[in-house]
Coordinates of C-alpha atoms in Angstrom, one line a residue:
Chain A
X1 CA 3.2 31.0 -25.3
X2 CA 4.3 30.7 -21.8
X3 CA 2.1 28.5 -19.7
X4 CA 4.0 28.2 -16.4
X5 CA 6.1 31.0 -15.2
X6 CA 8.1 31.1 -11.9
X7 CA 9.8 34.3 -10.8
X8 CA 12.3 34.4 -8.0
X9 CA 10.8 31.5 -6.1
X10 CA 12.3 31.1 -2.6
X11 CA 11.8 28.6 0.1
X12 CA 13.5 28.1 3.5
X13 CA 12.8 25.5 6.2
X14 CA 13.8 27.4 9.3
X15 CA 17.5 28.4 8.8
X16 CA 17.9 25.9 6.0
X17 CA 17.6 27.8 2.7
X18 CA 16.5 25.3 0.0
X19 CA 15.5 27.4 -3.0
X20 CA 17.4 30.7 -3.5
X21 CA 15.4 32.3 -6.2
X22 CA 14.2 30.1 -9.0
X23 CA 13.0 31.7 -12.2
X24 CA 11.9 29.6 -15.1
X25 CA 9.1 29.1 -17.6
X26 CA 7.5 26.3 -19.6
X27 CA 5.7 27.0 -22.9
X28 CA 2.7 25.2 -24.2
X29 CA 3.6 21.8 -25.6
X30 CA 7.1 22.1 -24.3
X31 CA 9.0 19.4 -22.4
X32 CA 11.3 21.1 -19.9
X33 CA 13.6 19.4 -17.4
X34 CA 15.0 20.6 -14.1
X35 CA 18.3 18.9 -13.5
X36 CA 20.1 19.0 -10.3
X37 CA 22.2 17.1 -7.8
X38 CA 20.5 15.0 -5.1
X39 CA 19.1 17.0 -2.3
X40 CA 19.2 20.2 -4.3
X41 CA 15.6 21.0 -3.6
X42 CA 14.0 19.6 -6.7
X43 CA 11.2 17.9 -4.8
X44 CA 10.6 21.1 -2.7
X45 CA 10.0 22.9 -5.9
X46 CA 7.4 20.4 -6.9
X47 CA 5.7 20.6 -3.5
X48 CA 5.5 24.3 -4.0
X49 CA 3.9 23.8 -7.4
X50 CA 1.4 21.3 -6.2
X51 CA 0.5 23.6 -3.3
X52 CA 1.6 21.1 -0.7
X53 CA 3.8 23.8 0.9
X54 CA 4.1 27.6 0.5
X55 CA 7.0 29.7 -0.4
X56 CA 7.9 33.2 -1.5
X57 CA 8.0 34.5 -5.1
X58 CA 5.7 34.5 -8.0
X59 CA 4.0 31.5 -9.7
X60 CA 1.9 32.3 -12.7
X61 CA 0.0 30.0 -15.0
X62 CA -1.2 31.4 -18.4
X63 CA -0.4 34.9 -17.0
X64 CA -2.6 34.6 -13.9
X65 CA -1.4 33.7 -10.4
X66 CA -1.2 29.9 -10.1
X67 CA -4.2 28.6 -8.4
X68 CA -6.3 25.4 -8.3
X69 CA -5.3 22.1 -9.8
X70 CA -3.3 22.8 -13.0
X71 CA -0.9 19.8 -12.7
X72 CA -1.1 16.1 -13.0
X73 CA 1.6 14.8 -10.7
X74 CA 3.6 11.7 -11.1
X75 CA 5.6 10.9 -8.0
X76 CA 9.0 9.3 -7.7
X77 CA 7.9 5.8 -6.9
X78 CA 4.8 4.8 -8.8
X79 CA 2.6 5.2 -5.7
X80 CA 0.1 2.7 -7.1
X81 CA -2.4 1.6 -4.5
X82 CA -1.8 -2.1 -4.0
X83 CA -5.5 -2.6 -3.1
X84 CA -6.8 -1.3 -6.4
X85 CA -6.6 -3.1 -9.7
X86 CA -4.6 -1.3 -12.4
X87 CA -7.6 0.1 -14.1
X88 CA -8.9 1.5 -10.8
X89 CA -5.5 3.0 -10.1
X90 CA -5.6 4.6 -13.5
X91 CA -9.0 6.1 -12.8
X92 CA -8.0 7.5 -9.4
X93 CA -7.5 11.1 -10.5
X94 CA -10.8 11.2 -12.3
X95 CA -12.6 9.7 -9.3
X96 CA -11.1 12.4 -7.1
X97 CA -12.3 14.9 -9.6
X98 CA -15.8 13.5 -9.0
X99 CA -16.3 11.3 -12.0
X100 CA -18.2 8.1 -11.5
X101 CA -16.0 5.0 -11.4
X102 CA -17.8 3.4 -14.4
X103 CA -17.5 6.5 -16.5
X104 CA -13.8 6.9 -15.5
X105 CA -13.1 3.3 -16.5
X106 CA -14.6 3.9 -19.9
X107 CA -12.4 6.9 -20.4
X108 CA -9.3 5.1 -19.3
X109 CA -9.7 1.7 -20.9
X110 CA -8.9 2.7 -24.5
X111 CA -5.4 4.0 -23.4
X112 CA -4.2 0.7 -22.0
X113 CA -3.0 -0.6 -25.4
X114 CA -0.9 2.6 -26.1
X115 CA 0.7 2.3 -22.6
X116 CA 1.6 -1.4 -23.2
X117 CA -0.8 -2.5 -20.5
X118 CA -3.5 -4.2 -22.6
X119 CA -4.8 -7.3 -20.8
X120 CA -3.6 -6.0 -17.5
X121 CA -6.6 -3.9 -16.6
X122 CA -7.8 -6.3 -13.9
X123 CA -4.3 -7.1 -12.6
X124 CA -3.1 -6.0 -9.2
X125 CA -0.1 -3.7 -9.0
X126 CA 1.9 -6.5 -7.3
X127 CA 1.5 -8.6 -10.4
X128 CA 3.3 -6.1 -12.6
X129 CA 7.0 -5.5 -13.3
X130 CA 8.6 -2.2 -12.3
X131 CA 8.4 -0.8 -15.9
X132 CA 4.8 -1.7 -16.3
X133 CA 4.0 -0.1 -12.9
X134 CA 5.6 3.1 -14.1
X135 CA 3.6 3.0 -17.3
X136 CA 0.4 2.6 -15.2
X137 CA 1.5 5.5 -13.1
X138 CA 2.0 7.7 -16.1
X139 CA -1.4 6.6 -17.5
X140 CA -3.0 7.6 -14.2
X141 CA -1.2 10.9 -14.6
X142 CA -2.2 11.8 -18.1
X143 CA -5.8 10.8 -18.0
X144 CA -6.5 13.5 -15.5
X145 CA -6.4 15.9 -18.4
X146 CA -4.7 18.7 -16.5
X147 CA -2.9 21.5 -18.2
X148 CA 0.5 20.2 -17.4
X149 CA 2.4 17.1 -16.3
X150 CA 4.8 17.2 -13.3
X151 CA 7.1 14.2 -13.4
X152 CA 9.2 13.8 -10.3
X153 CA 12.1 11.5 -11.1
X154 CA 9.6 9.0 -12.5
X155 CA 12.1 6.3 -13.4
X156 CA 14.5 6.8 -10.5
X157 CA 13.5 3.6 -8.8
X158 CA 14.0 1.4 -11.9
X159 CA 17.0 -0.7 -12.8
X160 CA 19.2 0.8 -15.5
X161 CA 18.0 -1.2 -18.4
X162 CA 14.3 -0.8 -17.7
X163 CA 14.9 2.9 -17.1
X164 CA 16.5 3.3 -20.5
X165 CA 13.6 1.5 -22.1
X166 CA 11.1 3.6 -20.3
X167 CA 12.8 6.8 -21.3
X168 CA 12.7 5.8 -25.0
X169 CA 9.1 4.8 -24.6
X170 CA 8.2 8.1 -22.9
X171 CA 9.8 10.1 -25.7
X172 CA 7.8 8.1 -28.2
X173 CA 4.5 8.6 -26.5
X174 CA 5.2 12.2 -25.7
X175 CA 5.7 13.0 -29.4
X176 CA 2.2 11.8 -30.2
X177 CA 0.6 13.8 -27.4
X178 CA 2.8 16.8 -26.9
X179 CA 1.9 17.2 -23.3
X180 CA 3.3 20.3 -21.6
X181 CA 5.6 18.7 -19.1
X182 CA 8.0 19.6 -16.4
X183 CA 10.4 16.8 -15.4
X184 CA 12.6 16.7 -12.4
X185 CA 15.6 14.4 -12.6
X186 CA 19.2 13.9 -11.7
X187 CA 19.8 11.8 -14.8
X188 CA 21.5 14.0 -17.4
X189 CA 20.9 11.5 -20.2
X190 CA 17.3 11.3 -19.4
X191 CA 17.0 15.1 -19.5
X192 CA 18.8 15.4 -22.8
X193 CA 16.8 12.6 -24.4
X194 CA 13.4 13.9 -23.4
X195 CA 13.7 17.7 -23.1
X196 CA 13.3 20.8 -25.3
X197 CA 15.1 22.8 -22.6
X198 CA 16.9 22.0 -19.4
X199 CA 17.4 24.1 -16.4
X200 CA 20.5 23.1 -14.4
X201 CA 20.2 23.7 -10.6
X202 CA 23.1 24.3 -8.3
X203 CA 23.5 22.5 -5.0
X204 CA 21.5 23.7 -2.1
X205 CA 20.5 26.4 -1.8
X206 CA 19.3 25.9 -5.3
X207 CA 19.5 28.5 -8.0
X208 CA 19.5 28.0 -11.7
X209 CA 23.0 28.0 -12.9
X210 CA 22.4 27.3 -16.6
X211 CA 19.6 27.0 -19.1
X212 CA 20.4 24.6 -22.0
X213 CA 18.3 24.3 -25.1
X214 CA 18.3 20.8 -26.7
X215 CA 17.8 21.5 -30.4
X216 CA 18.0 17.9 -31.4
X217 CA 15.3 16.7 -33.8
X218 CA 12.8 14.1 -32.6
X219 CA 12.5 11.2 -32.5
X220 CA 15.9 11.1 -30.7
X221 CA 16.5 7.4 -30.5
X222 CA 16.5 7.1 -34.3
X223 CA 20.2 7.2 -35.1
X224 CA 23.6 7.0 -33.5
X225 CA 24.3 10.3 -35.1
X226 CA 21.8 11.9 -32.9
X227 CA 23.1 9.9 -29.9
X228 CA 26.5 11.4 -30.4
X229 CA 25.2 14.9 -30.5
X230 CA 23.2 14.1 -27.4
X231 CA 26.3 12.7 -25.7
X232 CA 28.1 16.0 -26.4
X233 CA 25.3 18.0 -24.7
X234 CA 25.3 15.5 -21.9
X235 CA 29.0 15.9 -21.3
X236 CA 28.7 19.7 -21.4
X237 CA 26.0 19.6 -18.8
X238 CA 28.0 17.3 -16.6
X239 CA 30.9 19.8 -16.7
X240 CA 28.5 22.4 -15.4
X241 CA 27.4 20.2 -12.6
X242 CA 30.7 18.6 -11.6
X243 CA 33.3 21.1 -12.8
X244 CA 35.5 20.5 -15.9
X245 CA 37.9 17.6 -15.5
X246 CA 41.5 18.4 -16.2
X247 CA 42.6 16.3 -19.3
X248 CA 45.8 14.4 -18.8
X249 CA 47.5 15.9 -21.8
X250 CA 46.9 19.4 -20.4
X251 CA 48.9 18.4 -17.3
X252 CA 52.2 20.4 -17.3
X253 CA 54.3 17.4 -16.4
X254 CA 53.0 15.1 -19.1
X255 CA 52.4 17.6 -21.9
X256 CA 53.9 16.0 -24.9
X257 CA 51.6 17.5 -27.5
X258 CA 53.7 20.6 -28.3
Chain B
X1 CA 7.7 0.6 -38.2
X2 CA 10.2 3.4 -38.2
X3 CA 13.8 2.6 -37.5
X4 CA 13.9 4.3 -34.2
X5 CA 11.3 1.9 -32.8
X6 CA 13.6 -1.0 -33.1
X7 CA 16.0 0.0 -30.4
X8 CA 13.0 0.6 -28.2
X9 CA 11.7 -2.8 -28.9
X10 CA 15.2 -4.2 -28.3
X11 CA 15.3 -2.4 -25.0
X12 CA 11.9 -3.7 -24.2
X13 CA 12.9 -7.2 -25.0
X14 CA 13.2 -7.9 -21.3
X15 CA 9.7 -6.5 -20.8
X16 CA 8.1 -8.7 -23.4
X17 CA 9.8 -11.7 -21.7
X18 CA 8.2 -10.4 -18.5
X19 CA 4.9 -10.1 -20.2
X20 CA 4.9 -13.8 -21.0
X21 CA 5.8 -14.7 -17.4
X22 CA 3.0 -12.5 -16.1
X23 CA 0.6 -14.0 -18.6
X24 CA 1.4 -17.4 -17.3
X25 CA 0.9 -16.4 -13.7
X26 CA -2.3 -14.6 -14.8
X27 CA -3.5 -18.0 -16.3
X28 CA -2.7 -19.6 -13.0
X29 CA -5.0 -17.1 -11.4
X30 CA -7.7 -18.1 -13.8
X31 CA -7.6 -21.8 -13.1
X32 CA -8.4 -21.9 -9.4
X33 CA -8.8 -25.7 -9.1
X34 CA -5.1 -26.3 -9.5
X35 CA -4.2 -23.3 -7.3
X36 CA -6.7 -24.5 -4.6
X37 CA -5.4 -28.1 -4.7
X38 CA -1.9 -26.7 -4.2
X39 CA -3.1 -24.4 -1.4
X40 CA -4.8 -27.4 0.2
X41 CA -1.6 -29.5 0.1
X42 CA 0.2 -26.6 1.6
X43 CA -2.4 -26.2 4.3
X44 CA -2.3 -29.8 5.1
X45 CA 1.5 -29.7 5.4
X46 CA 1.2 -26.7 7.7
X47 CA -1.4 -28.3 10.0
X48 CA -0.2 -31.9 10.1
X49 CA 2.5 -31.4 12.8
X50 CA 0.0 -29.5 15.0
X51 CA -2.7 -32.2 14.5
X52 CA -0.2 -34.9 15.3
X53 CA 1.0 -33.2 18.5
X54 CA -2.6 -32.7 19.6
X55 CA -3.4 -36.4 19.0
X56 CA -0.4 -37.5 21.0
X57 CA -1.4 -35.3 23.9
X58 CA -4.9 -36.7 23.9
X59 CA -3.6 -40.2 23.8
X60 CA -1.2 -39.7 26.7
X61 CA -4.0 -38.1 28.7
X62 CA -6.4 -41.0 27.9
X63 CA -3.8 -43.6 28.9
X64 CA -2.9 -41.8 32.1
X65 CA -6.5 -41.3 33.1
X66 CA -7.4 -44.9 32.5
X67 CA -4.4 -46.7 33.9
X68 CA -3.0 -44.2 36.3
X69 CA -5.5 -44.9 39.0
X70 CA -7.0 -41.4 38.9
X71 CA -10.7 -41.0 39.8
X72 CA -12.8 -39.7 36.9
X73 CA -14.2 -37.0 39.3
X74 CA -10.6 -35.6 39.4
X75 CA -9.3 -36.2 35.9
X76 CA -11.8 -37.7 33.4
X77 CA -10.4 -39.3 30.3
X78 CA -11.0 -37.5 26.9
X79 CA -13.2 -40.4 25.9
X80 CA -15.4 -39.9 28.9
X81 CA -15.5 -36.1 28.3
X82 CA -16.6 -36.8 24.8
X83 CA -19.3 -39.4 25.9
X84 CA -20.7 -37.1 28.5
X85 CA -20.7 -34.2 26.1
X86 CA -22.8 -36.2 23.7
X87 CA -25.1 -37.3 26.5
X88 CA -25.6 -33.7 27.6
X89 CA -25.6 -32.3 24.2
X90 CA -29.0 -30.7 24.6
X91 CA -27.9 -28.8 27.7
X92 CA -24.6 -27.9 26.2
X93 CA -26.2 -26.5 23.0
X94 CA -28.8 -24.7 25.1
X95 CA -25.9 -23.0 27.0
X96 CA -23.7 -22.4 23.9
X97 CA -26.2 -20.3 22.0
X98 CA -26.3 -17.5 24.6
X99 CA -22.5 -17.5 24.7
X100 CA -22.4 -17.2 20.9
X101 CA -24.9 -14.4 21.0
X102 CA -22.9 -12.5 23.7
X103 CA -19.6 -13.0 21.9
X104 CA -20.9 -11.8 18.6
X105 CA -22.9 -8.9 20.0
X106 CA -19.9 -7.8 22.1
X107 CA -17.5 -8.2 19.3
X108 CA -19.7 -6.3 16.8
X109 CA -20.0 -3.5 19.3
X110 CA -16.3 -3.5 19.9
X111 CA -15.6 -3.5 16.2
X112 CA -17.9 -0.5 15.5
X113 CA -16.5 1.4 18.4
X114 CA -12.9 0.7 17.4
X115 CA -13.6 1.9 13.9
X116 CA -15.4 5.1 14.9
X117 CA -12.9 6.0 17.7
X118 CA -9.8 5.2 15.6
X119 CA -11.2 7.4 12.8
X120 CA -11.8 10.2 15.3
X121 CA -8.3 9.8 16.7
X122 CA -6.9 9.9 13.2
X123 CA -8.6 13.2 12.5
X124 CA -8.0 14.8 15.9
X125 CA -4.4 14.1 17.2
X126 CA -5.1 15.5 20.7
X127 CA -7.8 13.0 21.2
X128 CA -5.3 10.3 20.7
X129 CA -3.2 11.6 23.6
X130 CA -6.3 11.9 25.7
X131 CA -7.6 8.5 25.0
X132 CA -4.6 6.2 24.8
X133 CA -3.6 6.3 28.4
X134 CA -7.2 5.5 29.4
X135 CA -7.3 2.6 26.9
X136 CA -4.0 1.2 28.1
X137 CA -5.2 1.5 31.7
X138 CA -8.4 -0.4 30.7
X139 CA -6.2 -3.3 29.7
X140 CA -4.6 -3.5 33.2
X141 CA -8.0 -4.3 34.8
X142 CA -8.1 -7.8 36.2
X143 CA -11.2 -9.4 34.5
X144 CA -11.9 -11.6 37.6
X145 CA -12.5 -8.5 39.7
X146 CA -14.2 -6.4 37.0
X147 CA -16.6 -9.0 35.7
X148 CA -18.7 -9.3 38.9
X149 CA -18.8 -5.6 39.3
X150 CA -20.1 -5.1 35.7
X151 CA -22.8 -7.7 36.4
X152 CA -23.6 -5.9 39.6
X153 CA -24.1 -2.7 37.8
X154 CA -25.8 -3.9 34.6
X155 CA -27.6 -7.0 35.7
X156 CA -27.8 -10.5 34.2
X157 CA -28.9 -9.5 30.7
X158 CA -26.9 -9.1 27.5
X159 CA -25.4 -5.7 28.3
X160 CA -22.7 -6.7 30.8
X161 CA -21.5 -9.4 28.5
X162 CA -21.3 -7.0 25.6
X163 CA -19.3 -4.6 27.8
X164 CA -16.9 -7.3 29.0
X165 CA -16.3 -8.8 25.6
X166 CA -15.7 -5.3 24.3
X167 CA -13.3 -4.6 27.1
X168 CA -11.0 -7.4 26.1
X169 CA -11.4 -7.2 22.3
X170 CA -11.5 -3.4 21.7
X171 CA -7.9 -2.6 22.4
X172 CA -6.1 -4.7 19.9
X173 CA -8.3 -3.6 17.1
X174 CA -8.1 0.1 18.1
X175 CA -4.3 0.0 18.3
X176 CA -4.1 -1.9 15.0
X177 CA -6.3 0.6 13.2
X178 CA -4.6 3.7 14.5
X179 CA -1.2 2.3 13.5
X180 CA -2.5 1.1 10.2
X181 CA -3.7 4.6 9.3
X182 CA -0.3 5.9 10.2
X183 CA 1.4 3.4 8.0
X184 CA -0.1 5.0 4.9
X185 CA 2.5 5.7 2.3
X186 CA 3.3 9.4 2.3
X187 CA 3.7 9.3 -1.5
X188 CA 0.1 8.0 -1.9
X189 CA -1.2 10.7 0.4
X190 CA 0.8 13.4 -1.4
X191 CA -0.4 12.1 -4.7
X192 CA -4.0 12.3 -3.6
X193 CA -3.5 15.8 -2.2
X194 CA -2.0 16.9 -5.5
X195 CA -5.1 15.5 -7.2
X196 CA -7.2 17.7 -5.1
X197 CA -8.5 15.2 -2.5
X198 CA -9.4 16.5 0.9
X199 CA -8.7 14.9 4.2
X200 CA -11.8 12.8 4.3
X201 CA -11.2 11.6 0.7
X202 CA -7.6 10.7 1.6
X203 CA -8.8 8.8 4.7
X204 CA -11.3 6.9 2.7
X205 CA -9.2 6.2 -0.4
X206 CA -5.8 5.7 1.2
X207 CA -5.6 5.5 5.0
X208 CA -8.4 3.1 5.5
X209 CA -7.3 0.5 2.9
X210 CA -3.7 0.9 4.1
X211 CA -4.9 0.0 7.6
X212 CA -6.6 -3.2 6.5
X213 CA -3.7 -5.7 7.0
X214 CA -3.0 -4.1 10.5
X215 CA -6.7 -4.3 11.3
X216 CA -7.0 -8.0 10.5
X217 CA -3.9 -8.7 12.6
X218 CA -5.6 -7.0 15.5
X219 CA -8.9 -8.7 14.7
X220 CA -7.3 -12.1 14.8
X221 CA -5.9 -11.4 18.3
X222 CA -9.2 -9.9 19.5
X223 CA -11.4 -12.7 18.3
X224 CA -9.4 -15.2 20.4
X225 CA -10.2 -13.2 23.5
X226 CA -13.9 -12.7 22.6
X227 CA -15.3 -16.1 23.7
X228 CA -13.2 -16.0 26.9
X229 CA -14.5 -12.6 27.7
X230 CA -18.1 -13.8 27.3
X231 CA -17.5 -16.8 29.4
X232 CA -16.0 -14.7 32.2
X233 CA -19.1 -12.4 32.1
X234 CA -21.4 -15.5 32.4
X235 CA -19.3 -17.0 35.1
X236 CA -19.9 -13.8 37.1
X237 CA -23.6 -14.1 36.7
X238 CA -26.0 -15.2 34.0
X239 CA -29.1 -17.3 33.5
X240 CA -27.6 -19.3 30.7
X241 CA -24.3 -19.7 28.9
X242 CA -21.2 -21.8 28.8
X243 CA -19.7 -19.8 31.7
X244 CA -22.5 -20.5 34.1
X245 CA -22.7 -24.1 32.8
X246 CA -19.0 -24.6 33.7
X247 CA -19.6 -23.1 37.1
X248 CA -22.5 -25.4 38.0
X249 CA -20.7 -28.4 36.6
X250 CA -17.8 -27.6 38.8
X251 CA -20.0 -27.2 41.8
X252 CA -21.6 -30.6 41.1
X253 CA -18.1 -32.2 40.9
X254 CA -18.4 -32.9 37.2
X255 CA -15.0 -32.0 35.7
X256 CA -16.0 -34.0 32.6
X257 CA -18.8 -31.5 31.9
X258 CA -16.5 -28.6 32.7
X259 CA -14.1 -29.9 30.1
X260 CA -16.9 -30.6 27.6
X261 CA -17.9 -26.9 27.9
X262 CA -14.2 -25.9 27.6
X263 CA -13.9 -28.0 24.4
X264 CA -17.0 -26.3 23.0
X265 CA -15.7 -22.8 23.8
X266 CA -12.3 -23.7 22.2
X267 CA -14.1 -24.9 19.1
X268 CA -16.1 -21.7 19.0
X269 CA -12.9 -19.6 19.2
X270 CA -11.3 -21.7 16.4
X271 CA -14.3 -21.3 14.2
X272 CA -14.4 -17.5 14.8
X273 CA -10.6 -17.3 14.1
X274 CA -11.1 -19.3 10.9
X275 CA -13.9 -16.9 9.9
X276 CA -11.7 -14.0 10.5
X277 CA -9.0 -15.4 8.3
X278 CA -11.6 -16.1 5.6
X279 CA -13.0 -12.6 5.7
X280 CA -9.4 -11.3 5.5
X281 CA -8.8 -13.3 2.4
X282 CA -12.0 -12.0 0.8
X283 CA -11.4 -8.4 1.9
X284 CA -7.8 -8.3 0.6
X285 CA -7.7 -10.3 -2.7
X286 CA -4.5 -8.4 -3.7
X287 CA -2.6 -10.0 -0.9
X288 CA -3.2 -13.4 -2.5
X289 CA -2.0 -12.0 -5.8
X290 CA 1.2 -11.0 -4.2
X291 CA 1.8 -14.6 -3.0
X292 CA 1.3 -16.0 -6.4
X293 CA 4.1 -13.8 -7.7
X294 CA 6.6 -14.9 -5.1
X295 CA 8.1 -17.6 -7.4
X296 CA 10.8 -17.0 -10.1
X297 CA 9.8 -14.2 -12.4
X298 CA 8.1 -12.6 -9.5
X299 CA 7.6 -9.0 -8.8
X300 CA 11.0 -8.0 -10.2
X301 CA 11.9 -5.2 -12.5
X302 CA 12.7 -6.4 -15.9
X303 CA 16.1 -7.3 -17.2
X304 CA 19.0 -8.5 -15.1
X305 CA 17.0 -8.0 -11.9
X306 CA 15.6 -11.5 -12.4
X307 CA 17.7 -14.5 -11.8

């Protein structure tokens, strides 16, 4: 069942065309990634979805025109408020929805263990490491209990090792919740590891150049077998994004494989 | 545990190391005596050079006034100032209270006005363009000329003092607040907007707390002007107060009493400044947390990011 459906979504800023007709869909319980080069207009797409800006084209949710707050949004950097303790950062979305702070805290507290944040409820964001801050940001995102998660390069600001750990962790936690999720990233490996399907964007003005299904079973960090299959998909997508490299043994001057 | 979980744990090894570091610093936070003693040592180390310089200055002054052949009616020694201040303590106290009252009333008025106006300016951009030139112009007014006029217009009561204190303290706080609102992280604003928060909600939840460090910087500047502003106002005309006390002491050729009143007003300013710092600490506990994490294993991402 399609939940989110975009048809021919376009956006220009003055003469600058950013999105040149984006059509995609996300089904219930599906993890979909939008993969594209930097500056392709990925974040513009998210701003359109969250209603921060307006564009042309059709955005539908569950068949009806997209309206109101359907998404829980996780921005690029964690955007934790330094003046709120972790638990009060986690309750932020619920408070904005009008829930009392005490009630929101009760709702959020049981999730801290699952997010690897047990014992840090009363910590300030400045006391947490980058990975923990991102987990707190995701916690803040999912407790809003919206229909769908929008993740905007959530691990982009982390160092490589922490990012890899966070990707694995997200895959694990996603499997037990099956959130409907749309991830924006320029990290091909991240997209392959996490997604059911991947839309590959062109450079600006962005259009969808390819849709890749990722049929690998989950969990995906279980075996090196799977890692090899994932690597093949990854290489294939990189070819789409960067163009196919010319292998040395296909070079006419050095072709000794006759 | 399933096999796949092991690599995850392996990958998170760095994080669990972090966890223990954070746990330790958390414990530090829970044992304030040690932390406070450390802070005290640090504070002492910070203030010792200043205290020493001050003591040397006073000593030099004392020696010069005693042995330099200067009449005490021209330059009294610090010891004489102190002795006379003690002798006239009742009169000094009697004149200090109105100054404190004028300072606090003026400062409170200024604070409320700065908050309300800055919020209005934040919501209505054109208002900012209308108000700021006026505010800047207000800072060019020479207090010496303005103070007697304000007293002429508003009499010898509390009102002209409130206005003059506000005139000198309002601007730094207003500017600090307006700039502080503008310094709000766009990501936090966007996040709140995506959560469905309106402008007022965003102001309350994000812009106001973001402005706090700026506000306190402005407040610390303001508060050092406040006492001086009140004394100026009293100097221009008042029944009681340190300003008028200084004026009459000067007219009676008592520089020792003028200096005694000066010392009281300086002490007053220092106390207010200290209070401002204290309130800042209490109002922004997360800033202290940041400081505690400054050491090794501080606020670094996991893994090789740490030395």
